[in-house]
Short mmCIF file of C-alpha atoms and ligand atoms in Angstrom, two decimals:
data_model
loop_
_atom_site.label_atom_id
_atom_site.label_comp_id
_atom_site.label_asym_id
_atom_site.label_seq_id
_atom_site.Cartn_x
_atom_site.Cartn_y
_atom_site.Cartn_z
CA MET A 743 4.74 -9.32 29.18
CA TYR A 744 4.78 -5.75 27.92
CA THR A 745 1.96 -3.88 26.20
CA PRO A 746 2.85 -2.67 22.67
CA ALA A 747 1.62 0.71 21.48
CA ILE A 748 1.78 2.85 18.35
CA THR A 749 3.26 6.09 19.63
CA GLY A 750 3.95 7.99 16.40
CA THR A 751 3.28 7.85 12.67
CA GLY A 752 4.66 9.69 9.65
CA VAL A 753 3.84 9.95 5.94
CA PHE A 754 6.18 10.88 3.11
CA THR A 755 4.14 12.19 0.14
CA PRO A 756 5.94 12.73 -3.20
CA ASP A 757 5.60 16.26 -4.58
CA GLN A 758 4.34 15.21 -8.03
CA VAL A 759 0.63 14.60 -8.66
CA ILE A 760 -1.12 13.02 -11.63
CA THR A 761 -4.82 13.83 -11.92
CA ASN A 762 -7.20 11.46 -13.68
CA ALA A 763 -7.50 14.05 -16.50
CA GLU A 764 -3.72 14.07 -17.07
CA LEU A 765 -3.53 10.28 -16.82
CA VAL A 766 -6.32 9.64 -19.31
CA LYS A 767 -4.97 12.24 -21.76
CA ALA A 768 -1.53 10.53 -21.79
CA PHE A 769 -3.04 7.03 -21.99
CA ASN A 770 -5.30 7.96 -24.88
CA ALA A 771 -2.39 9.58 -26.73
CA TYR A 772 -0.50 6.29 -26.28
CA VAL A 773 -3.53 4.37 -27.63
CA ASP A 774 -3.70 6.60 -30.72
CA ILE A 775 0.02 6.07 -31.40
CA TYR A 776 -0.28 2.29 -30.85
CA ASN A 777 -3.36 1.94 -33.08
CA ALA A 778 -1.72 4.03 -35.84
CA GLU A 779 1.50 2.00 -35.66
CA HIS A 780 -0.45 -1.26 -35.87
CA SER A 781 -3.13 -0.11 -38.30
CA ASP A 782 -2.40 -2.87 -40.84
CA GLU A 783 -2.73 -5.74 -38.33
CA ILE A 784 -5.80 -4.09 -36.77
CA ALA A 785 -7.42 -3.69 -40.23
CA ALA A 786 -6.55 -7.34 -41.06
CA GLY A 787 -8.14 -8.47 -37.78
CA THR A 788 -4.92 -10.08 -36.50
CA LEU A 789 -4.47 -7.60 -33.63
CA PRO A 790 -7.19 -5.98 -31.54
CA ALA A 791 -7.20 -2.18 -31.44
CA LYS A 792 -6.64 -0.68 -28.00
CA ASP A 793 -9.61 1.14 -26.41
CA PRO A 794 -9.32 4.57 -24.79
CA SER A 795 -9.61 5.07 -21.04
CA SER A 796 -12.09 7.42 -19.38
CA GLU A 797 -12.07 9.66 -16.30
CA GLU A 798 -15.71 8.80 -15.59
CA PHE A 799 -14.94 5.07 -15.50
CA ILE A 800 -11.94 5.50 -13.22
CA LEU A 801 -13.83 7.58 -10.67
CA LYS A 802 -16.91 5.34 -10.74
CA ALA A 803 -15.01 2.03 -10.64
CA SER A 804 -12.45 3.01 -8.00
CA GLY A 805 -13.16 6.37 -6.31
CA ILE A 806 -9.62 7.51 -7.26
CA GLU A 807 -9.23 11.17 -8.32
CA GLN A 808 -5.43 11.55 -8.43
CA ARG A 809 -2.21 9.87 -7.33
CA TYR A 810 1.20 11.04 -6.08
CA VAL A 811 4.24 9.68 -7.92
CA ILE A 812 8.02 10.01 -7.74
CA ASP A 813 8.28 10.83 -11.46
CA LYS A 814 5.37 11.89 -13.63
CA THR A 815 7.30 12.92 -16.75
CA GLY A 816 8.02 9.36 -17.91
CA ILE A 817 4.57 8.10 -16.94
CA LEU A 818 2.80 10.86 -18.89
CA ASP A 819 5.00 10.63 -21.99
CA PRO A 820 2.96 8.45 -24.41
CA HIS A 821 6.22 7.13 -25.88
CA ILE A 822 7.57 6.02 -22.45
CA MET A 823 4.65 5.22 -20.08
CA HIS A 824 6.68 4.38 -16.98
CA PRO A 825 8.51 6.44 -14.33
CA LEU A 826 12.08 7.49 -15.11
CA LEU A 827 14.05 6.84 -11.95
CA ARG A 828 17.74 7.64 -11.97
CA GLN A 829 20.03 4.69 -11.26
CA ARG A 830 21.76 5.56 -7.99
CA THR A 831 25.32 4.63 -7.12
CA ASP A 832 25.95 2.20 -4.28
CA ASP A 833 27.32 5.12 -2.24
CA GLU A 834 24.00 6.99 -2.32
CA PRO A 835 20.93 6.19 -0.22
CA SER A 836 18.53 4.02 -2.20
CA LEU A 837 15.22 5.61 -3.20
CA MET A 838 13.17 3.42 -0.86
CA ALA A 839 15.51 4.18 2.04
CA GLU A 840 15.28 7.91 1.34
CA MET A 841 11.46 7.90 1.27
CA ALA A 842 11.28 5.72 4.38
CA LEU A 843 13.77 7.93 6.20
CA ASP A 844 11.53 10.98 5.76
CA ALA A 845 8.48 9.09 7.06
CA ALA A 846 10.49 7.55 9.92
CA GLN A 847 11.81 10.93 11.08
CA LYS A 848 8.24 12.27 11.14
CA ALA A 849 7.09 9.22 13.16
CA LEU A 850 9.93 9.68 15.67
CA ALA A 851 9.16 13.39 16.02
CA ALA A 852 5.44 12.63 16.51
CA ALA A 853 6.35 10.17 19.27
CA GLY A 854 8.80 12.60 20.89
CA ARG A 855 11.61 10.10 20.36
CA THR A 856 15.00 9.90 18.68
CA ALA A 857 16.72 7.07 16.83
CA ALA A 858 18.52 6.21 20.09
CA ASP A 859 15.18 4.96 21.44
CA VAL A 860 14.71 2.42 18.61
CA ASP A 861 15.83 -1.23 18.79
CA ALA A 862 14.68 -2.58 15.41
CA VAL A 863 13.64 -1.51 11.91
CA ILE A 864 11.22 -3.50 9.78
CA CYS A 865 10.87 -2.45 6.15
CA ALA A 866 7.55 -3.99 5.12
CA ALA A 867 6.55 -3.35 1.51
CA SER A 868 5.17 -4.94 -1.66
CA ASN A 869 8.22 -4.35 -3.81
CA LEU A 870 11.80 -4.19 -2.60
CA GLU A 871 14.37 -2.24 -4.53
CA ARG A 872 17.00 -4.98 -4.34
CA ALA A 873 17.51 -8.45 -2.94
CA TYR A 874 20.18 -7.49 -0.38
CA PRO A 875 21.51 -5.94 1.75
CA ALA A 876 18.07 -5.36 3.26
CA VAL A 877 16.66 -1.87 2.69
CA ALA A 878 15.74 -1.93 6.40
CA ILE A 879 19.42 -2.25 7.35
CA GLU A 880 20.25 0.76 5.17
CA ILE A 881 17.52 2.76 6.96
CA GLN A 882 18.90 1.55 10.30
CA ASP A 883 22.33 2.82 9.21
CA LEU A 884 21.01 6.19 7.96
CA LEU A 885 19.27 6.74 11.31
CA GLU A 886 22.25 5.37 13.29
CA ILE A 887 20.06 2.88 15.13
CA ASN A 888 21.66 0.13 17.22
CA GLY A 889 20.01 -3.26 17.05
CA PHE A 890 18.75 -5.08 13.97
CA ALA A 891 16.63 -4.65 10.86
CA PHE A 892 14.99 -6.81 8.23
CA ASP A 893 12.77 -6.57 5.15
CA MET A 894 9.48 -8.38 4.76
CA ASN A 895 6.89 -8.59 2.01
CA VAL A 896 3.25 -9.58 2.32
CA ALA A 897 2.13 -7.28 -0.53
CA CYS A 898 -0.71 -4.94 0.50
CA SER A 899 -0.81 -6.51 3.98
CA SER A 900 2.88 -5.87 4.71
CA ALA A 901 2.26 -3.07 7.23
CA THR A 902 -0.24 -4.94 9.40
CA PHE A 903 1.87 -8.12 9.32
CA GLY A 904 4.81 -5.88 10.31
CA ILE A 905 2.78 -4.50 13.23
CA GLN A 906 2.06 -8.04 14.41
CA ALA A 907 5.77 -8.99 14.17
CA ALA A 908 6.86 -5.88 16.11
CA ALA A 909 4.05 -6.11 18.67
CA ASP A 910 4.89 -9.77 19.42
CA MET A 911 8.58 -8.93 19.91
CA ILE A 912 7.70 -6.05 22.23
CA ARG A 913 5.24 -8.19 24.21
CA SER A 914 7.85 -10.89 24.73
CA GLY A 915 10.51 -8.38 25.79
CA SER A 916 13.06 -9.16 23.03
CA ILE A 917 12.94 -5.49 21.92
CA ARG A 918 11.71 -2.26 23.50
CA SER A 919 10.63 -0.59 20.30
CA ALA A 920 10.51 -0.90 16.51
CA LEU A 921 10.16 1.38 13.54
CA ILE A 922 7.99 -0.10 10.81
CA VAL A 923 8.43 1.61 7.45
CA ASN A 924 6.41 1.05 4.29
CA PRO A 925 8.02 2.71 1.27
CA GLU A 926 5.83 1.87 -1.74
CA ILE A 927 7.02 2.81 -5.24
CA CYS A 928 3.94 1.29 -6.85
CA SER A 929 4.39 3.40 -10.01
CA ALA A 930 7.36 1.25 -11.01
CA HIS A 931 5.46 -2.06 -10.81
CA LEU A 932 2.35 -0.81 -12.59
CA GLU A 933 1.80 -1.36 -16.33
CA TRP A 934 0.68 2.15 -17.28
CA ARG A 935 -0.21 0.90 -20.81
CA ASP A 936 -2.91 -1.44 -19.47
CA ARG A 937 -6.32 0.26 -19.49
CA ASP A 938 -7.78 -2.11 -16.90
CA CYS A 939 -5.33 -1.08 -14.20
CA HIS A 940 -3.37 2.03 -15.29
CA PHE A 941 -5.25 4.22 -12.80
CA ILE A 942 -4.88 2.06 -9.72
CA PHE A 943 -1.60 2.92 -7.97
CA GLY A 944 0.44 5.78 -6.47
CA ASP A 945 3.69 6.21 -4.52
CA VAL A 946 4.14 7.02 -0.81
CA ALA A 947 6.00 5.93 2.33
CA THR A 948 4.58 5.51 5.82
CA ALA A 949 6.24 4.84 9.17
CA MET A 950 5.11 3.89 12.65
CA LEU A 951 6.98 3.79 15.93
CA ILE A 952 5.85 0.93 18.16
CA GLU A 953 6.99 0.96 21.78
CA ARG A 954 6.12 -0.43 25.18
CA SER A 955 3.10 1.58 26.30
CA GLU A 956 4.88 2.39 29.58
CA ASP A 957 7.60 4.19 27.57
CA ALA A 958 5.16 6.42 25.65
CA SER A 959 5.87 10.11 26.16
CA GLY A 960 2.45 11.30 24.93
CA PRO A 961 -0.93 9.99 23.74
CA TYR A 962 -0.68 6.55 22.13
CA PHE A 963 -2.67 3.70 20.61
CA GLU A 964 -2.37 0.48 22.59
CA ILE A 965 -2.21 -2.55 20.28
CA LYS A 966 -4.91 -4.71 21.88
CA SER A 967 -4.56 -7.60 19.45
CA THR A 968 -3.52 -8.53 15.92
CA ARG A 969 -4.62 -11.26 13.49
CA CYS A 970 -3.03 -12.27 10.18
CA ALA A 971 -4.30 -14.75 7.59
CA THR A 972 -3.23 -15.88 4.11
CA GLU A 973 -4.77 -18.05 1.36
CA PHE A 974 -2.91 -18.68 -1.90
CA SER A 975 -4.35 -17.05 -5.02
CA ASN A 976 -3.02 -16.14 -8.48
CA ASN A 977 -5.54 -13.35 -8.92
CA ILE A 978 -3.05 -10.63 -7.93
CA ARG A 979 0.39 -11.57 -9.15
CA ASN A 980 3.73 -10.18 -10.33
CA ASN A 981 6.17 -12.73 -11.77
CA ASN A 982 9.17 -10.43 -11.77
CA GLY A 983 12.04 -11.67 -9.64
CA PHE A 984 15.68 -12.55 -9.57
CA LEU A 985 15.29 -15.54 -11.95
CA ARG A 986 14.19 -13.15 -14.69
CA ARG A 987 17.53 -13.01 -16.52
CA SER A 988 18.04 -16.75 -16.44
CA ARG A 989 14.92 -17.42 -18.50
CA PRO A 990 15.49 -17.94 -22.23
CA ASP A 991 12.02 -16.76 -23.31
CA GLY A 992 12.42 -13.00 -23.83
CA VAL A 993 11.04 -11.88 -20.48
CA ALA A 994 11.70 -8.18 -21.10
CA ASP A 995 8.34 -7.58 -22.75
CA ARG A 996 6.29 -10.11 -20.85
CA ARG A 997 3.19 -8.52 -19.36
CA ASP A 998 3.44 -10.69 -16.24
CA MET A 999 6.68 -8.91 -15.20
CA GLN A 1000 4.46 -6.09 -13.85
CA PHE A 1001 1.38 -6.03 -11.60
CA MET A 1002 -1.40 -8.29 -12.89
CA GLN A 1003 -4.85 -8.79 -11.44
CA ASN A 1004 -8.20 -10.30 -12.13
CA GLY A 1005 -9.98 -7.37 -10.48
CA ARG A 1006 -13.48 -8.85 -10.59
CA LYS A 1007 -12.38 -12.09 -8.89
CA VAL A 1008 -10.37 -10.15 -6.32
CA PHE A 1009 -13.44 -8.13 -5.52
CA LYS A 1010 -15.63 -11.23 -5.16
CA GLU A 1011 -13.19 -13.38 -3.19
CA VAL A 1012 -11.42 -10.87 -0.95
CA LEU A 1013 -14.55 -9.14 0.37
CA PRO A 1014 -15.97 -12.20 2.21
CA MET A 1015 -12.47 -13.20 3.36
CA VAL A 1016 -11.91 -9.77 4.93
CA SER A 1017 -15.38 -9.43 6.45
CA ASP A 1018 -15.17 -12.91 8.03
CA HIS A 1019 -11.61 -12.26 9.23
CA ILE A 1020 -12.60 -9.02 10.98
CA ALA A 1021 -15.71 -10.59 12.54
CA GLY A 1022 -13.60 -13.51 13.86
CA HIS A 1023 -10.88 -11.21 15.16
CA LEU A 1024 -13.35 -8.96 16.98
CA ALA A 1025 -15.14 -11.96 18.52
CA GLU A 1026 -11.86 -13.50 19.77
CA THR A 1027 -10.76 -10.15 21.20
CA GLY A 1028 -14.11 -9.52 22.92
CA VAL A 1029 -14.71 -6.31 20.98
CA GLU A 1030 -18.21 -5.57 19.67
CA ALA A 1031 -18.55 -3.91 16.26
CA SER A 1032 -20.49 -1.17 18.08
CA ASP A 1033 -17.33 -0.48 20.16
CA LEU A 1034 -15.38 0.54 17.04
CA LYS A 1035 -15.10 4.28 16.70
CA ARG A 1036 -13.11 4.10 13.48
CA LEU A 1037 -12.06 1.74 10.68
CA TRP A 1038 -8.80 2.46 8.87
CA LEU A 1039 -9.10 0.14 5.89
CA HIS A 1040 -6.80 -0.81 3.04
CA GLN A 1041 -7.17 1.78 0.31
CA ALA A 1042 -7.72 -0.03 -3.00
CA ASN A 1043 -11.26 0.70 -4.01
CA LYS A 1044 -14.06 2.85 -2.57
CA SER A 1045 -16.87 0.36 -3.23
CA MET A 1046 -14.83 -2.35 -1.54
CA ASN A 1047 -14.35 -0.19 1.56
CA ASP A 1048 -18.03 0.84 1.59
CA PHE A 1049 -18.97 -2.86 1.49
CA ILE A 1050 -16.56 -3.87 4.29
CA GLY A 1051 -17.60 -0.92 6.46
CA ARG A 1052 -21.29 -1.87 6.10
CA LYS A 1053 -20.57 -5.53 6.78
CA VAL A 1054 -18.41 -4.91 9.87
CA LEU A 1055 -20.61 -2.24 11.48
CA GLY A 1056 -23.91 -3.79 10.34
CA ARG A 1057 -25.03 -0.38 8.98
CA VAL A 1058 -23.83 2.34 6.62
CA PRO A 1059 -20.80 3.98 8.27
CA GLU A 1060 -21.29 7.60 9.35
CA PRO A 1061 -19.10 10.18 7.58
CA GLY A 1062 -15.66 10.06 9.19
CA GLU A 1063 -16.09 6.61 10.74
CA GLN A 1064 -14.25 4.97 7.86
CA PRO A 1065 -11.98 7.60 6.32
CA ASN A 1066 -10.76 7.07 2.76
CA ILE A 1067 -7.59 8.63 1.39
CA LEU A 1068 -7.62 6.71 -1.91
CA GLN A 1069 -9.26 9.61 -3.75
CA ASP A 1070 -5.99 11.56 -3.23
CA TYR A 1071 -3.34 8.81 -3.06
CA ALA A 1072 -4.91 5.95 -5.11
CA ASN A 1073 -3.88 2.45 -3.99
CA THR A 1074 -0.54 2.72 -2.20
CA SER A 1075 -0.43 -0.96 -1.31
CA SER A 1076 0.65 -1.63 2.29
CA ALA A 1077 0.83 2.08 3.14
CA GLY A 1078 -2.85 2.89 2.46
CA SER A 1079 -4.43 1.96 5.79
CA ILE A 1080 -1.49 3.57 7.62
CA ILE A 1081 -1.95 6.89 5.76
CA ALA A 1082 -5.62 6.80 6.79
CA PHE A 1083 -4.63 5.99 10.39
CA SER A 1084 -1.95 8.68 10.46
CA LYS A 1085 -4.25 11.40 9.11
CA TYR A 1086 -7.48 10.45 10.88
CA SER A 1087 -6.72 9.20 14.39
CA ASP A 1088 -5.65 12.18 16.52
CA ASP A 1089 -9.24 13.10 17.40
CA LEU A 1090 -10.08 9.74 19.02
CA LYS A 1091 -10.75 10.16 22.74
CA ASP A 1092 -9.14 8.34 25.65
CA GLY A 1093 -10.46 4.76 25.75
CA GLU A 1094 -11.91 4.74 22.23
CA THR A 1095 -11.22 1.73 20.03
CA GLY A 1096 -10.57 1.36 16.30
CA LEU A 1097 -9.45 -1.20 13.74
CA ILE A 1098 -6.68 -1.05 11.14
CA CYS A 1099 -7.16 -3.64 8.38
CA SER A 1100 -5.26 -4.29 5.18
CA PHE A 1101 -5.75 -6.95 2.51
CA GLY A 1102 -4.51 -7.88 -0.92
CA ALA A 1103 -2.20 -10.19 -2.84
CA GLY A 1104 -1.45 -13.58 -1.40
CA TYR A 1105 -4.38 -13.41 -0.64
CA SER A 1106 -3.53 -11.83 2.68
CA VAL A 1107 -5.42 -9.99 5.39
CA GLY A 1108 -4.10 -8.41 8.57
CA SER A 1109 -6.10 -6.63 11.27
CA VAL A 1110 -5.06 -4.67 14.34
CA VAL A 1111 -7.38 -3.60 17.18
CA VAL A 1112 -6.09 -0.40 18.79
CA GLN A 1113 -7.26 1.64 21.79
CA LYS A 1114 -6.45 5.30 22.32
CA HIS A 1115 -4.83 6.37 25.59
CA GLY A 1116 -4.32 9.97 26.57
N1 LIG B 1953 -11.69 3.21 -18.95
C1 LIG B 1953 -12.89 2.93 -19.50
N2 LIG B 1953 -13.44 1.69 -19.43
C2 LIG B 1953 -12.73 0.71 -18.84
C3 LIG B 1953 -11.47 0.95 -18.27
C4 LIG B 1953 -10.94 2.26 -18.34
N3 LIG B 1953 -9.75 2.57 -17.82
N4 LIG B 1953 -11.00 -0.20 -17.73
C5 LIG B 1953 -11.93 -1.13 -17.96
N5 LIG B 1953 -12.98 -0.58 -18.64
C6 LIG B 1953 -14.19 -1.25 -19.09
C7 LIG B 1953 -13.97 -2.74 -19.31
O1 LIG B 1953 -13.47 -2.96 -20.61
C8 LIG B 1953 -15.35 -3.30 -19.11
O2 LIG B 1953 -16.10 -3.12 -20.29
P1 LIG B 1953 -17.18 -4.23 -20.76
O3 LIG B 1953 -18.20 -4.25 -19.63
O4 LIG B 1953 -17.67 -3.67 -22.03
O5 LIG B 1953 -16.40 -5.51 -20.84
C9 LIG B 1953 -15.95 -2.39 -18.05
O6 LIG B 1953 -15.18 -1.18 -18.08
C10 LIG B 1953 -15.89 -2.99 -16.66
O7 LIG B 1953 -14.55 -3.46 -16.42
P2 LIG B 1953 -14.13 -4.27 -15.14
O8 LIG B 1953 -12.66 -4.55 -15.16
O9 LIG B 1953 -15.04 -5.43 -14.97
O10 LIG B 1953 -14.40 -3.14 -14.05
P3 LIG B 1953 -14.72 -3.23 -12.51
O11 LIG B 1953 -15.99 -2.56 -12.27
O12 LIG B 1953 -14.50 -4.61 -11.97
O13 LIG B 1953 -13.58 -2.29 -11.89
C11 LIG B 1953 -11.47 -2.49 -10.78
C12 LIG B 1953 -12.22 -2.56 -12.08
C13 LIG B 1953 -10.03 -2.92 -11.00
C14 LIG B 1953 -11.47 -1.03 -10.28
C15 LIG B 1953 -12.14 -3.37 -9.71
O14 LIG B 1953 -12.35 -4.67 -10.23
C16 LIG B 1953 -11.38 -3.50 -8.43
O15 LIG B 1953 -11.10 -2.53 -7.77
N6 LIG B 1953 -11.07 -4.73 -8.01
C17 LIG B 1953 -10.34 -5.00 -6.80
C18 LIG B 1953 -9.04 -4.37 -6.93
C19 LIG B 1953 -8.15 -4.64 -5.76
O16 LIG B 1953 -8.46 -4.47 -4.63
N7 LIG B 1953 -6.96 -5.05 -6.05
C20 LIG B 1953 -6.00 -5.22 -5.08
C21 LIG B 1953 -4.76 -4.71 -5.64
S1 LIG B 1953 -3.57 -4.76 -4.39
#
């Protein structure tokens, strides 16, 4: 048995930012156009008027201040309201592969490694750009990695489930190391015309190199243990898929072809699931909550993270104990907890322990207990 360790991480951040002020201005312009175009039906009471969004609500309800996106021009055009992403030819790298490549190269550099040291690539993300060939195999090819690669999707929990898959393979000896990449183009699955959720998501890619601890060339985080759990729920759902074109019911405009959620229910049901999951995982691993120096939580909502932090630690977390990045990145699905880990883990001291935890659609929850060495 080998001991798996996270030896390097990397984050690709798109260069375009949308602030809440820009977002709300574009959304409200769209609402004005929509209400004017449908003024007869609205006056006759056959169609409800759309309500404007507000910066105050967004900040208070979510803690989000801005989001990075691949293309803001389409999203902020009230006549378009979605990103405009150029169709690439089959000879070009796909967008997800390109984003993941940047993050992966940063993770390799942080670990002091090259692609020659990698045996496997797992592309773990909420939305995959195509059915096949796997995006992971394209990334493997771009990096010239020998070995194998595969895609997996557990929505917001994809990264932690990916860590468990890689850690188990490393423990058993079937591979020496794996790159886990999480390219998330959430802007393309979000319905930017829906006031209830138009502020939620952003784009990013994260990467982690996981190796045998004995191979680490610098400081590393030993993966002490992992736990994954799922429970079926329709409260976060996206019905888009490859059967779309075979349906005779005009799917093009169907709202359920984009991200849908019953946010209130998610809040109510996921919080106890996550708190209980973490408590069970810590107990089985023999780690006390008081041993945890840091929590790197899924980045969907500030109140949710405040609640989980309080529940896990049994007190209000000190500043820095539970770092949030959602104010800058919004919800980046599976990548959120890994951005937090990548940006806020270097200062942990030798022997200190922390917990990465992600949760979301499925429902799904994945947690990883890590210990700093070096
Ligand atoms: N601007 C202004 N007001 C808005 C608004 C907006 N953009 N969106 C909704 N509102 C209004 C609603 O119409 C509602 O008004 P009412 O009380 O008069 O009916 C009120 O604000 C509250 O709306 P609600 O949807 O109940 O807000 P909330 O406090 O539950 O916050 C979420 C919404 C989505 C931020 C929150 O439910 C959440 O974060 N849930 C979990 C999300 C999550 O983790 N999802 C996982 C995705 S992977």
